[in-house]
Every structure is written in structure tokens, then in C-alpha cells.
């Protein structure tokens, strides 16, 4: 019997449910031991010393930029082919996003174009591992080092992937993960800043908690001049409420314990798609190179270059009519209404990103997707593509 196949589905087991229940019974719902444990697990997995749990990937990116002191007058180089948050966070701190085009194989920023876009105002490179592909992150890190600017790694799509054994989150001065329900692991809503920079981690920890002093800082040693009795109503800097709840952290601890299993399941679903789509010459499949391990955020195939955006959109609509979740990941950021209005971008500004973006089709992708459903998705996709070919004649 036909049934709906969603684009994504979280992988939650009794372990996560039991951990959440234990928090609910404990009476401690914010700033507690689950958060610390979750932070340590994510930091260790990304080979960093410090993890700072936050309320979303977006709030983590905001704090990372604020913590690096990026602000008005500064430029940050980033990709137009991403989810909007990787660029919006640059606007939050009053800096200017400077887009550079992508490389058509990895779909990540083209390092040669990064180099050409650096000016005396460039404070950082904000690189995204598109769809969990770490390709060229090492080159981004080398460029940042050469120009003495920071690499901020938006690894929100990349938990568990690695390049030459080096894990996502460890390429930049700071990395940020996201745990929305469609990511490799979820906490419902949530994010995590990872870094080896103690000062930056402390700053982010304070800013996520209304600018309160840390238990270890000088102000908390109850300096007589500091307002408030103790530290709770003392605010040393402009802060935010970007805290992650103990309930969310508990889900995260369970997910991190199962991370290898979760990634293995995603890798086998990706293999099923490769098997079934490899011989379809109307499609370009994600690139996989020996040097890296993908953790698979989504499985995005793209139509060959002869296809138009209208044809792609009809194919996606056709799949949705058959109750198969399919998505246009991602429309280019510079062509979003807000960016066109604010900065005057127009079609043609970043031709590779635009050409890729108008032909992508994100297919249903989650660990429990069975081989039968993958067959159905691939058959429906092939059928919708052939309908477009018939129309052309
Ligand atoms: C998911 C994602 C984020 C953060 O998303 P949140 O919903 O705020 O957790 C940021 N950047 C990229 C590239 C993402 O895919």
C-alpha cells in the first residue's frame, strides 16, 4: 500500500526517551549536568577542547561572530549556496557578507575565489560543509592562516564527517553544529559551538546566558562593586538567552551515544541511492572522494545541465503528488528577496551556485529509510524525469 515518505525523520529510541524522563524527574531543567555531558561529547567528537551548547545553530553562529569581535565595517567571506542562517549571522553583528562562488564538484566555496575576495576589511571566512561534505575545508583553513584571519566553520550539516581523518568542527578557529530535527542528530532545537580557544569559549558561555559572569571569573569572586548579590543578576557584557535546556541536552546525550550507529545507517541509505541512480544519465550524484568520510545530512541529486529550473520544479511537484518528500536544497542566498532588496544582487552574480541550485533535488533521507522505499523514490524520480523528456519532443 502506498504511504507517505517524508524528506527526513529523526532517529529517536528508548534511550533518548529515558534520558529525557530522568531529567524531568530530577527537577533540574536548565544549566545542569546533562548540558555539560553533551558539551563534552560533541567537543571530543570534533577533536576540540571546549563545547558550548546553545539554543540553535543560528544562535551559535551569532555568538561565534560576536565572540570574535566581528562588527560594523568588517567583511566576512561566505558561500551563497547554503541555508540562510550562515549568512544572516554576519548581518546580526552588523558586518557585511561577501559571497564567493562555489566549486561545482564539492558545492563548497572555491578556494581560489576566496583568496581573490580578501580585502583589508576581511575579518573572517565563514565556510559551510554543504550537505555534510568536508571537501576543501583544509584549503580554507590554510588561506585563513596565511592572511591571519579567522576561519569560522559552519558545520551545522556535517557532524561526524571527516577529511583525511580530521573531523568536522576542527578546521576553524571556531565551529558551530546545529541539531534541528533534520540534521544527523537532533535535540529538537539546539546547537553547539566548538573551539580550542578558551577565551572565546568563555565569552560565548557568558553571552548565551545574558552576559552573566562565569563561576570562575573575577566578578563572581563577589567584587564589592559588582551589582546583584552573587552572579545571577550581574551582567558583564551584552548577552542573550541562547541557553539549551537540560531536556534538549538529554536528547543530545542519547543521540551522541548512538552517533556511530546513526551515521552508519545514513551511509547505507546513501549507498542504496548510489546503486539505484548511478546509471541514470539525467542525474549528477554527490561526489565522494577517498580522502573523506561523509556523514550525509541530505542526499541531493541534481539534474544534468540541459534541464531548466521549471523542469526541476515540476519533477519535485510530481514527486510530492505521489507523497514523496523532495526539496529544492538550496535556493541561492543572494537571490532571496531580502538579500536582493538590501544588497541589489541579481541573477548571474554567482553563476555556478545558481546553475547548481536550480537543478538540485533533495530526496527523502533518514536512517530508517528501507530499500523498498528507496526503490519507490528512485522509480518515481525516473518516471517524473522521463515525463519532462517526452514534453521536450
Ligand atoms: C541547519 C543549519 C544551520 C542552523 O540551523 P538552526 O535551525 O538554527 O539550528 C546553520 N547553517 C546551516 C548551513 C544549516 O544547514
Short mmCIF file of C-alpha atoms and ligand atoms in Angstrom, two decimals:
data_model
loop_
_atom_site.label_atom_id
_atom_site.label_comp_id
_atom_site.label_asym_id
_atom_site.label_seq_id
_atom_site.Cartn_x
_atom_site.Cartn_y
_atom_site.Cartn_z
CA UNK A 1 0.00 0.00 0.00
CA UNK A 2 1.42 3.42 -0.87
CA UNK A 3 2.37 5.58 2.09
CA UNK A 4 3.92 8.95 2.58
CA UNK A 5 7.73 9.04 2.51
CA UNK A 6 8.93 12.19 4.28
CA UNK A 7 12.07 14.15 3.35
CA UNK A 8 13.56 13.49 6.77
CA UNK A 9 12.72 11.85 10.06
CA UNK A 10 14.58 12.00 13.39
CA UNK A 11 16.16 8.81 14.76
CA UNK A 12 14.90 8.63 18.36
CA UNK A 13 14.96 5.49 20.53
CA UNK A 14 14.02 4.49 24.07
CA UNK A 15 17.47 5.62 25.21
CA UNK A 16 16.72 9.28 24.43
CA UNK A 17 13.23 8.97 25.93
CA UNK A 18 14.62 7.51 29.16
CA UNK A 19 17.27 10.22 29.45
CA UNK A 20 14.61 12.92 28.97
CA UNK A 21 12.44 11.27 31.61
CA UNK A 22 15.32 11.23 34.07
CA UNK A 23 15.79 14.98 33.60
CA UNK A 24 12.07 15.61 34.07
CA UNK A 25 12.20 13.70 37.36
CA UNK A 26 15.37 15.43 38.54
CA UNK A 27 13.81 18.88 38.90
CA UNK A 28 16.78 20.47 37.16
CA UNK A 29 15.61 21.73 33.79
CA UNK A 30 18.27 24.26 32.78
CA UNK A 31 22.05 24.71 33.27
CA UNK A 32 22.84 21.30 34.70
CA UNK A 33 24.86 18.11 34.29
CA UNK A 34 23.24 16.94 31.01
CA UNK A 35 24.41 20.09 29.23
CA UNK A 36 27.97 19.61 30.47
CA UNK A 37 27.98 15.99 29.39
CA UNK A 38 26.56 16.82 25.96
CA UNK A 39 29.14 19.60 25.51
CA UNK A 40 31.99 17.26 26.34
CA UNK A 41 30.74 14.59 23.96
CA UNK A 42 30.41 16.93 20.98
CA UNK A 43 33.74 18.64 21.73
CA UNK A 44 35.52 15.28 21.95
CA UNK A 45 33.95 14.06 18.73
CA UNK A 46 35.13 17.14 16.88
CA UNK A 47 38.58 16.98 18.46
CA UNK A 48 38.18 20.30 20.30
CA UNK A 49 38.73 21.20 23.96
CA UNK A 50 35.55 23.17 24.55
CA UNK A 51 31.89 22.85 23.62
CA UNK A 52 29.25 25.49 24.37
CA UNK A 53 25.67 24.28 23.95
CA UNK A 54 23.21 26.86 22.61
CA UNK A 55 19.56 27.11 21.61
CA UNK A 56 20.13 26.67 17.85
CA UNK A 57 22.78 26.52 15.16
CA UNK A 58 21.84 30.06 14.24
CA UNK A 59 22.35 31.42 17.77
CA UNK A 60 25.68 29.56 17.91
CA UNK A 61 26.84 31.26 14.72
CA UNK A 62 25.72 34.63 16.09
CA UNK A 63 27.77 34.13 19.26
CA UNK A 64 30.81 32.84 17.36
CA UNK A 65 30.93 36.03 15.27
CA UNK A 66 30.22 38.29 18.25
CA UNK A 67 32.85 36.45 20.29
CA UNK A 68 35.46 37.04 17.59
CA UNK A 69 34.68 40.77 17.78
CA UNK A 70 33.35 40.97 14.23
CA UNK A 71 31.16 44.04 13.73
CA UNK A 72 30.25 47.04 11.59
CA UNK A 73 32.76 47.82 8.84
CA UNK A 74 34.04 44.24 8.73
CA UNK A 75 33.64 41.82 5.84
CA UNK A 76 33.13 38.07 6.12
CA UNK A 77 33.61 35.84 3.07
CA UNK A 78 30.97 33.14 2.71
CA UNK A 79 29.02 30.96 0.29
CA UNK A 80 25.77 31.85 -1.49
CA UNK A 81 24.85 28.14 -1.72
CA UNK A 82 23.67 27.39 1.82
CA UNK A 83 20.88 27.67 4.32
CA UNK A 84 20.14 31.35 5.04
CA UNK A 85 21.47 31.25 8.64
CA UNK A 86 25.11 31.00 7.54
CA UNK A 87 24.83 34.46 6.03
CA UNK A 88 22.25 36.08 8.32
CA UNK A 89 24.57 35.66 11.31
CA UNK A 90 27.01 38.04 9.61
CA UNK A 91 24.25 40.66 9.39
CA UNK A 92 23.32 40.16 13.08
CA UNK A 93 26.68 41.63 14.12
CA UNK A 94 26.48 44.45 11.56
CA UNK A 95 29.18 43.08 9.25
CA UNK A 96 28.96 42.55 5.50
CA UNK A 97 28.69 39.12 3.86
CA UNK A 98 30.94 38.88 0.80
CA UNK A 99 29.84 35.92 -1.32
CA UNK A 100 32.19 33.88 -3.48
CA UNK A 101 31.08 31.24 -5.94
CA UNK A 102 31.27 27.50 -5.29
CA UNK A 103 33.17 24.70 -6.92
CA UNK A 104 30.74 22.55 -8.95
CA UNK A 105 32.03 19.22 -7.62
CA UNK A 106 32.12 19.73 -3.86
CA UNK A 107 29.47 22.51 -3.81
CA UNK A 108 31.66 24.23 -1.22
CA UNK A 109 33.37 27.62 -1.73
CA UNK A 110 36.07 27.68 -4.38
CA UNK A 111 39.34 28.44 -2.52
CA UNK A 112 40.81 30.39 -5.45
CA UNK A 113 37.84 32.73 -5.35
CA UNK A 114 38.15 33.18 -1.58
CA UNK A 115 41.74 34.33 -2.00
CA UNK A 116 40.65 36.88 -4.65
CA UNK A 117 37.89 38.31 -2.43
CA UNK A 118 40.10 39.12 0.57
CA UNK A 119 40.44 42.86 1.32
CA UNK A 120 41.92 44.79 4.27
CA UNK A 121 38.41 44.72 5.79
CA UNK A 122 38.09 40.91 5.70
CA UNK A 123 37.89 39.63 9.26
CA UNK A 124 36.90 36.03 8.67
CA UNK A 125 35.99 33.28 6.24
CA UNK A 126 32.74 31.54 7.13
CA UNK A 127 32.82 28.18 5.35
CA UNK A 128 29.96 25.70 5.15
CA UNK A 129 30.30 21.96 4.62
CA UNK A 130 27.44 21.75 2.14
CA UNK A 131 25.28 18.67 2.80
CA UNK A 132 27.99 17.30 5.11
CA UNK A 133 30.81 17.30 2.57
CA UNK A 134 34.14 18.40 4.11
CA UNK A 135 35.94 18.84 0.79
CA UNK A 136 38.40 21.76 0.68
CA UNK A 137 38.00 22.74 4.35
CA UNK A 138 41.74 22.26 4.78
CA UNK A 139 42.36 24.74 1.95
CA UNK A 140 40.02 27.27 3.60
CA UNK A 141 41.97 26.85 6.84
CA UNK A 142 45.29 27.41 5.03
CA UNK A 143 44.03 30.62 3.38
CA UNK A 144 42.74 31.94 6.71
CA UNK A 145 46.08 31.19 8.36
CA UNK A 146 48.06 32.84 5.56
CA UNK A 147 46.01 36.04 5.84
CA UNK A 148 45.84 35.94 9.65
CA UNK A 149 42.05 35.97 9.71
CA UNK A 150 39.67 33.54 11.42
CA UNK A 151 38.03 30.55 9.78
CA UNK A 152 34.52 30.05 11.15
CA UNK A 153 33.26 26.59 10.28
CA UNK A 154 29.51 26.35 9.86
CA UNK A 155 29.47 22.58 10.34
CA UNK A 156 25.72 22.52 11.05
CA UNK A 157 25.29 19.92 8.28
CA UNK A 158 28.45 17.99 8.99
CA UNK A 159 28.54 16.26 12.39
CA UNK A 160 30.55 13.05 12.05
CA UNK A 161 32.18 13.70 8.68
CA UNK A 162 35.96 13.95 8.28
CA UNK A 163 38.67 14.87 5.78
CA UNK A 164 41.88 12.82 5.92
CA UNK A 165 40.73 11.70 9.36
CA UNK A 166 40.25 15.27 10.59
CA UNK A 167 36.70 15.70 11.95
CA UNK A 168 34.18 18.43 11.11
CA UNK A 169 34.37 21.17 13.70
CA UNK A 170 38.17 21.09 13.94
CA UNK A 171 39.15 23.08 10.84
CA UNK A 172 38.34 26.59 12.01
CA UNK A 173 39.15 28.76 14.97
CA UNK A 174 35.55 28.02 15.89
CA UNK A 175 32.94 25.58 14.57
CA UNK A 176 29.17 25.52 15.03
CA UNK A 177 26.88 22.47 14.87
CA UNK A 178 23.09 22.52 14.58
CA UNK A 179 20.60 19.99 15.96
CA UNK A 180 17.32 20.79 14.23
CA UNK A 181 15.29 17.57 13.63
CA UNK A 182 16.51 17.12 10.02
CA UNK A 183 20.23 17.05 10.97
CA UNK A 184 22.33 13.93 11.63
CA UNK A 185 21.43 14.20 15.32
CA UNK A 186 18.76 16.34 16.93
CA UNK A 187 17.86 17.94 20.24
CA UNK A 188 14.55 19.28 18.88
CA UNK A 189 16.14 22.71 18.64
CA UNK A 190 19.76 23.27 19.57
CA UNK A 191 23.32 23.96 18.56
CA UNK A 192 26.91 23.72 19.78
CA UNK A 193 29.95 25.98 19.47
CA UNK A 194 33.26 24.08 19.50
CA UNK A 195 36.74 25.60 19.81
CA UNK A 196 40.19 25.20 21.31
CA UNK A 197 40.22 28.89 22.27
CA UNK A 198 39.49 29.08 26.00
CA UNK A 199 38.83 32.82 25.97
CA UNK A 200 36.36 32.55 23.10
CA UNK A 201 34.54 29.61 24.72
CA UNK A 202 34.18 31.56 28.00
CA UNK A 203 32.91 34.62 26.15
CA UNK A 204 30.29 32.55 24.29
CA UNK A 205 29.29 30.83 27.55
CA UNK A 206 28.69 34.22 29.16
CA UNK A 207 26.87 35.68 26.14
CA UNK A 208 24.48 32.73 25.84
CA UNK A 209 23.50 33.35 29.45
CA UNK A 210 22.59 37.08 29.44
CA UNK A 211 26.20 38.23 29.78
CA UNK A 212 26.48 36.80 33.27
CA UNK A 213 29.99 36.26 34.67
CA UNK A 214 31.22 32.68 34.64
CA UNK A 215 31.54 30.98 38.02
CA UNK A 216 35.32 31.20 37.61
CA UNK A 217 35.58 34.88 36.63
CA UNK A 218 36.75 37.79 38.78
CA UNK A 219 33.31 39.40 39.12
CA UNK A 220 31.91 36.24 40.60
CA UNK A 221 34.54 36.36 43.33
CA UNK A 222 31.99 38.93 44.55
CA UNK A 223 33.85 42.15 43.88
CA UNK A 224 32.18 44.70 46.15
CA UNK A 225 31.38 46.97 43.18
CA UNK A 226 29.51 44.31 41.19
CA UNK A 227 25.73 44.72 41.22
CA UNK A 228 23.48 41.94 42.41
CA UNK A 229 24.04 39.52 45.26
CA UNK A 230 26.12 36.78 43.68
CA UNK A 231 26.31 36.43 39.93
CA UNK A 232 22.75 35.80 38.73
CA UNK A 233 21.78 39.45 38.36
CA UNK A 234 25.20 40.73 37.39
CA UNK A 235 25.69 41.30 33.65
CA UNK A 236 29.22 41.96 32.49
CA UNK A 237 28.52 42.31 28.77
CA UNK A 238 25.68 42.39 26.24
CA UNK A 239 24.22 38.91 26.42
CA UNK A 240 21.35 36.87 25.07
CA UNK A 241 19.19 34.00 26.21
CA UNK A 242 20.60 31.31 23.94
CA UNK A 243 20.67 28.55 26.58
CA UNK A 244 19.99 24.90 25.76
CA UNK A 245 17.59 23.16 28.18
CA UNK A 246 18.54 20.05 30.15
CA UNK A 247 15.70 18.26 28.35
CA UNK A 248 17.21 19.07 24.96
CA UNK A 249 20.71 18.20 26.20
CA UNK A 250 19.41 14.81 27.37
CA UNK A 251 18.17 14.01 23.87
CA UNK A 252 21.60 15.10 22.62
CA UNK A 253 23.48 12.81 25.04
CA UNK A 254 21.42 9.84 23.84
CA UNK A 255 21.98 10.78 20.20
CA UNK A 256 25.74 11.20 20.71
CA UNK A 257 25.98 7.76 22.34
CA UNK A 258 24.37 6.36 19.19
CA UNK A 259 26.19 8.62 16.72
CA UNK A 260 28.27 5.90 15.04
CA UNK A 261 25.20 3.72 14.57
CA UNK A 262 23.19 6.70 13.24
CA UNK A 263 25.91 7.61 10.72
CA UNK A 264 26.34 4.01 9.58
CA UNK A 265 22.63 3.78 8.85
CA UNK A 266 22.77 7.03 6.86
CA UNK A 267 25.79 5.79 4.93
CA UNK A 268 23.99 2.61 3.94
CA UNK A 269 20.94 4.55 2.74
CA UNK A 270 23.29 6.75 0.67
CA UNK A 271 24.79 3.57 -0.84
CA UNK A 272 21.30 2.36 -1.78
CA UNK A 273 20.70 5.62 -3.63
CA UNK A 274 24.06 5.38 -5.43
CA UNK A 275 23.29 1.81 -6.50
CA UNK A 276 19.92 2.73 -7.95
CA UNK A 277 20.74 6.09 -9.51
CA UNK A 278 24.29 5.54 -10.76
CA UNK A 279 23.23 4.58 -14.28
CA UNK A 280 20.71 7.38 -14.70
CA UNK A 281 22.43 9.79 -17.10
CA UNK A 282 19.95 12.57 -16.40
CA UNK A 283 21.33 12.87 -12.86
CA UNK A 284 24.56 14.07 -11.29
CA UNK A 285 25.16 12.36 -7.94
CA UNK A 286 27.08 13.77 -4.95
CA UNK A 287 30.86 13.45 -5.29
CA UNK A 288 32.66 11.14 -2.91
CA UNK A 289 36.43 11.13 -2.70
CA UNK A 290 38.69 8.65 -0.96
CA UNK A 291 40.07 11.28 1.41
CA UNK A 292 36.81 11.99 3.12
CA UNK A 293 34.04 10.33 5.05
CA UNK A 294 30.61 11.84 4.58
CA UNK A 295 28.06 11.76 7.37
CA UNK A 296 25.19 12.62 4.99
CA UNK A 297 22.96 15.49 6.05
CA UNK A 298 20.71 15.02 3.00
CA UNK A 299 21.02 13.15 -0.28
CA UNK A 300 20.92 15.71 -3.06
CA UNK A 301 20.97 14.61 -6.69
CA UNK A 302 20.96 17.17 -9.46
CA UNK A 303 19.63 17.14 -12.96
CA UNK A 304 22.08 17.29 -15.86
CA UNK A 305 22.85 20.78 -17.14
CA UNK A 306 20.36 20.64 -20.03
CA UNK A 307 17.45 20.80 -17.55
CA UNK A 308 15.79 24.06 -16.54
CA UNK A 309 14.54 25.26 -13.19
CA UNK A 310 10.94 24.88 -14.38
CA UNK A 311 11.53 21.24 -15.25
CA UNK A 312 13.20 20.61 -11.90
CA UNK A 313 10.31 22.27 -10.06
CA UNK A 314 7.76 20.14 -11.94
CA UNK A 315 9.70 16.98 -11.08
CA UNK A 316 9.68 17.91 -7.37
CA UNK A 317 5.96 18.73 -7.50
CA UNK A 318 5.32 15.43 -9.26
CA UNK A 319 7.12 13.52 -6.51
CA UNK A 320 5.18 15.38 -3.85
CA UNK A 321 1.93 14.44 -5.61
CA UNK A 322 3.00 10.85 -5.06
CA UNK A 323 3.53 11.64 -1.35
CA UNK A 324 7.30 11.55 -1.64
CA UNK A 325 9.09 14.36 0.19
CA UNK A 326 11.53 16.13 -2.15
CA UNK A 327 13.13 19.53 -1.72
CA UNK A 328 14.97 22.26 -3.62
CA UNK A 329 18.01 22.45 -1.31
CA UNK A 330 19.16 25.27 -1.52
CA UNK A 331 17.90 28.34 -3.31
CA UNK A 332 20.84 30.80 -3.52
CA UNK A 333 21.05 33.18 -0.57
CA UNK A 334 21.95 36.22 -2.69
CA UNK A 335 18.72 35.80 -4.68
CA UNK A 336 16.47 35.63 -1.61
CA UNK A 337 14.08 38.63 -1.61
CA UNK A 338 15.66 40.16 1.49
CA UNK A 339 19.20 39.99 0.06
CA UNK A 340 18.17 41.29 -3.37
CA UNK A 341 16.39 44.25 -1.78
CA UNK A 342 19.14 45.05 0.70
CA UNK A 343 22.22 44.49 -1.48
CA UNK A 344 20.93 44.67 -5.06
CA UNK A 345 22.04 41.19 -6.12
CA UNK A 346 20.73 39.89 -9.44
CA UNK A 347 20.72 36.60 -11.32
CA UNK A 348 24.12 35.97 -12.88
CA UNK A 349 26.13 37.27 -9.90
CA UNK A 350 27.29 33.78 -8.84
CA UNK A 351 26.69 31.62 -11.91
CA UNK A 352 27.93 28.26 -10.63
CA UNK A 353 25.90 28.42 -7.42
CA UNK A 354 22.84 29.49 -9.42
CA UNK A 355 23.23 26.81 -12.05
CA UNK A 356 23.64 24.09 -9.40
CA UNK A 357 20.88 25.45 -7.19
CA UNK A 358 18.22 25.42 -9.89
CA UNK A 359 18.79 21.75 -10.70
CA UNK A 360 19.06 20.14 -7.25
CA UNK A 361 16.57 17.64 -5.88
CA UNK A 362 16.89 16.60 -2.24
CA UNK A 363 15.49 13.08 -1.87
CA UNK A 364 13.92 11.52 1.23
CA UNK A 365 16.80 10.71 3.52
CA UNK A 366 16.95 9.22 7.04
CA UNK A 367 18.48 6.18 8.68
CA UNK A 368 15.31 4.08 8.84
CA UNK A 369 14.50 4.53 5.13
CA UNK A 370 14.13 0.98 3.79
CA UNK A 371 15.36 -0.41 0.48
CA UNK A 372 11.77 -0.76 -0.78
CA UNK A 373 11.10 2.91 -0.18
CA UNK A 374 14.39 3.87 -1.86
CA UNK A 375 13.26 1.83 -4.89
CA UNK A 376 9.93 3.64 -4.93
CA UNK A 377 11.61 7.06 -4.67
CA UNK A 378 14.04 6.24 -7.50
CA UNK A 379 11.34 4.81 -9.77
CA UNK A 380 9.11 7.83 -9.21
CA UNK A 381 12.04 10.17 -9.84
CA UNK A 382 12.91 8.37 -13.09
CA UNK A 383 9.26 8.50 -14.15
CA UNK A 384 8.98 12.25 -13.50
CA UNK A 385 12.23 12.88 -15.39
CA UNK A 386 11.02 10.85 -18.38
CA UNK A 387 7.79 12.88 -18.49
CA UNK A 388 9.90 16.02 -18.92
CA UNK A 389 11.85 14.35 -21.73
CA UNK A 390 8.66 13.43 -23.54
CA UNK A 391 7.43 17.02 -23.31
CA UNK A 392 10.64 18.26 -24.92
CA UNK A 393 9.98 16.39 -28.16
C1 LIG B 1 20.78 23.90 9.87
C2 LIG B 1 21.77 24.91 9.53
C3 LIG B 1 22.06 25.98 10.40
C4 LIG B 1 21.42 26.21 11.75
O1 LIG B 1 20.10 25.97 11.80
P1 LIG B 1 19.23 26.07 13.15
O2 LIG B 1 17.88 25.73 12.63
O3 LIG B 1 19.34 27.47 13.64
O4 LIG B 1 19.74 25.10 14.15
C5 LIG B 1 23.06 26.86 10.02
N1 LIG B 1 23.73 26.71 8.89
C6 LIG B 1 23.48 25.70 8.02
C7 LIG B 1 24.31 25.59 6.79
C8 LIG B 1 22.48 24.78 8.32
O5 LIG B 1 22.23 23.78 7.45
#
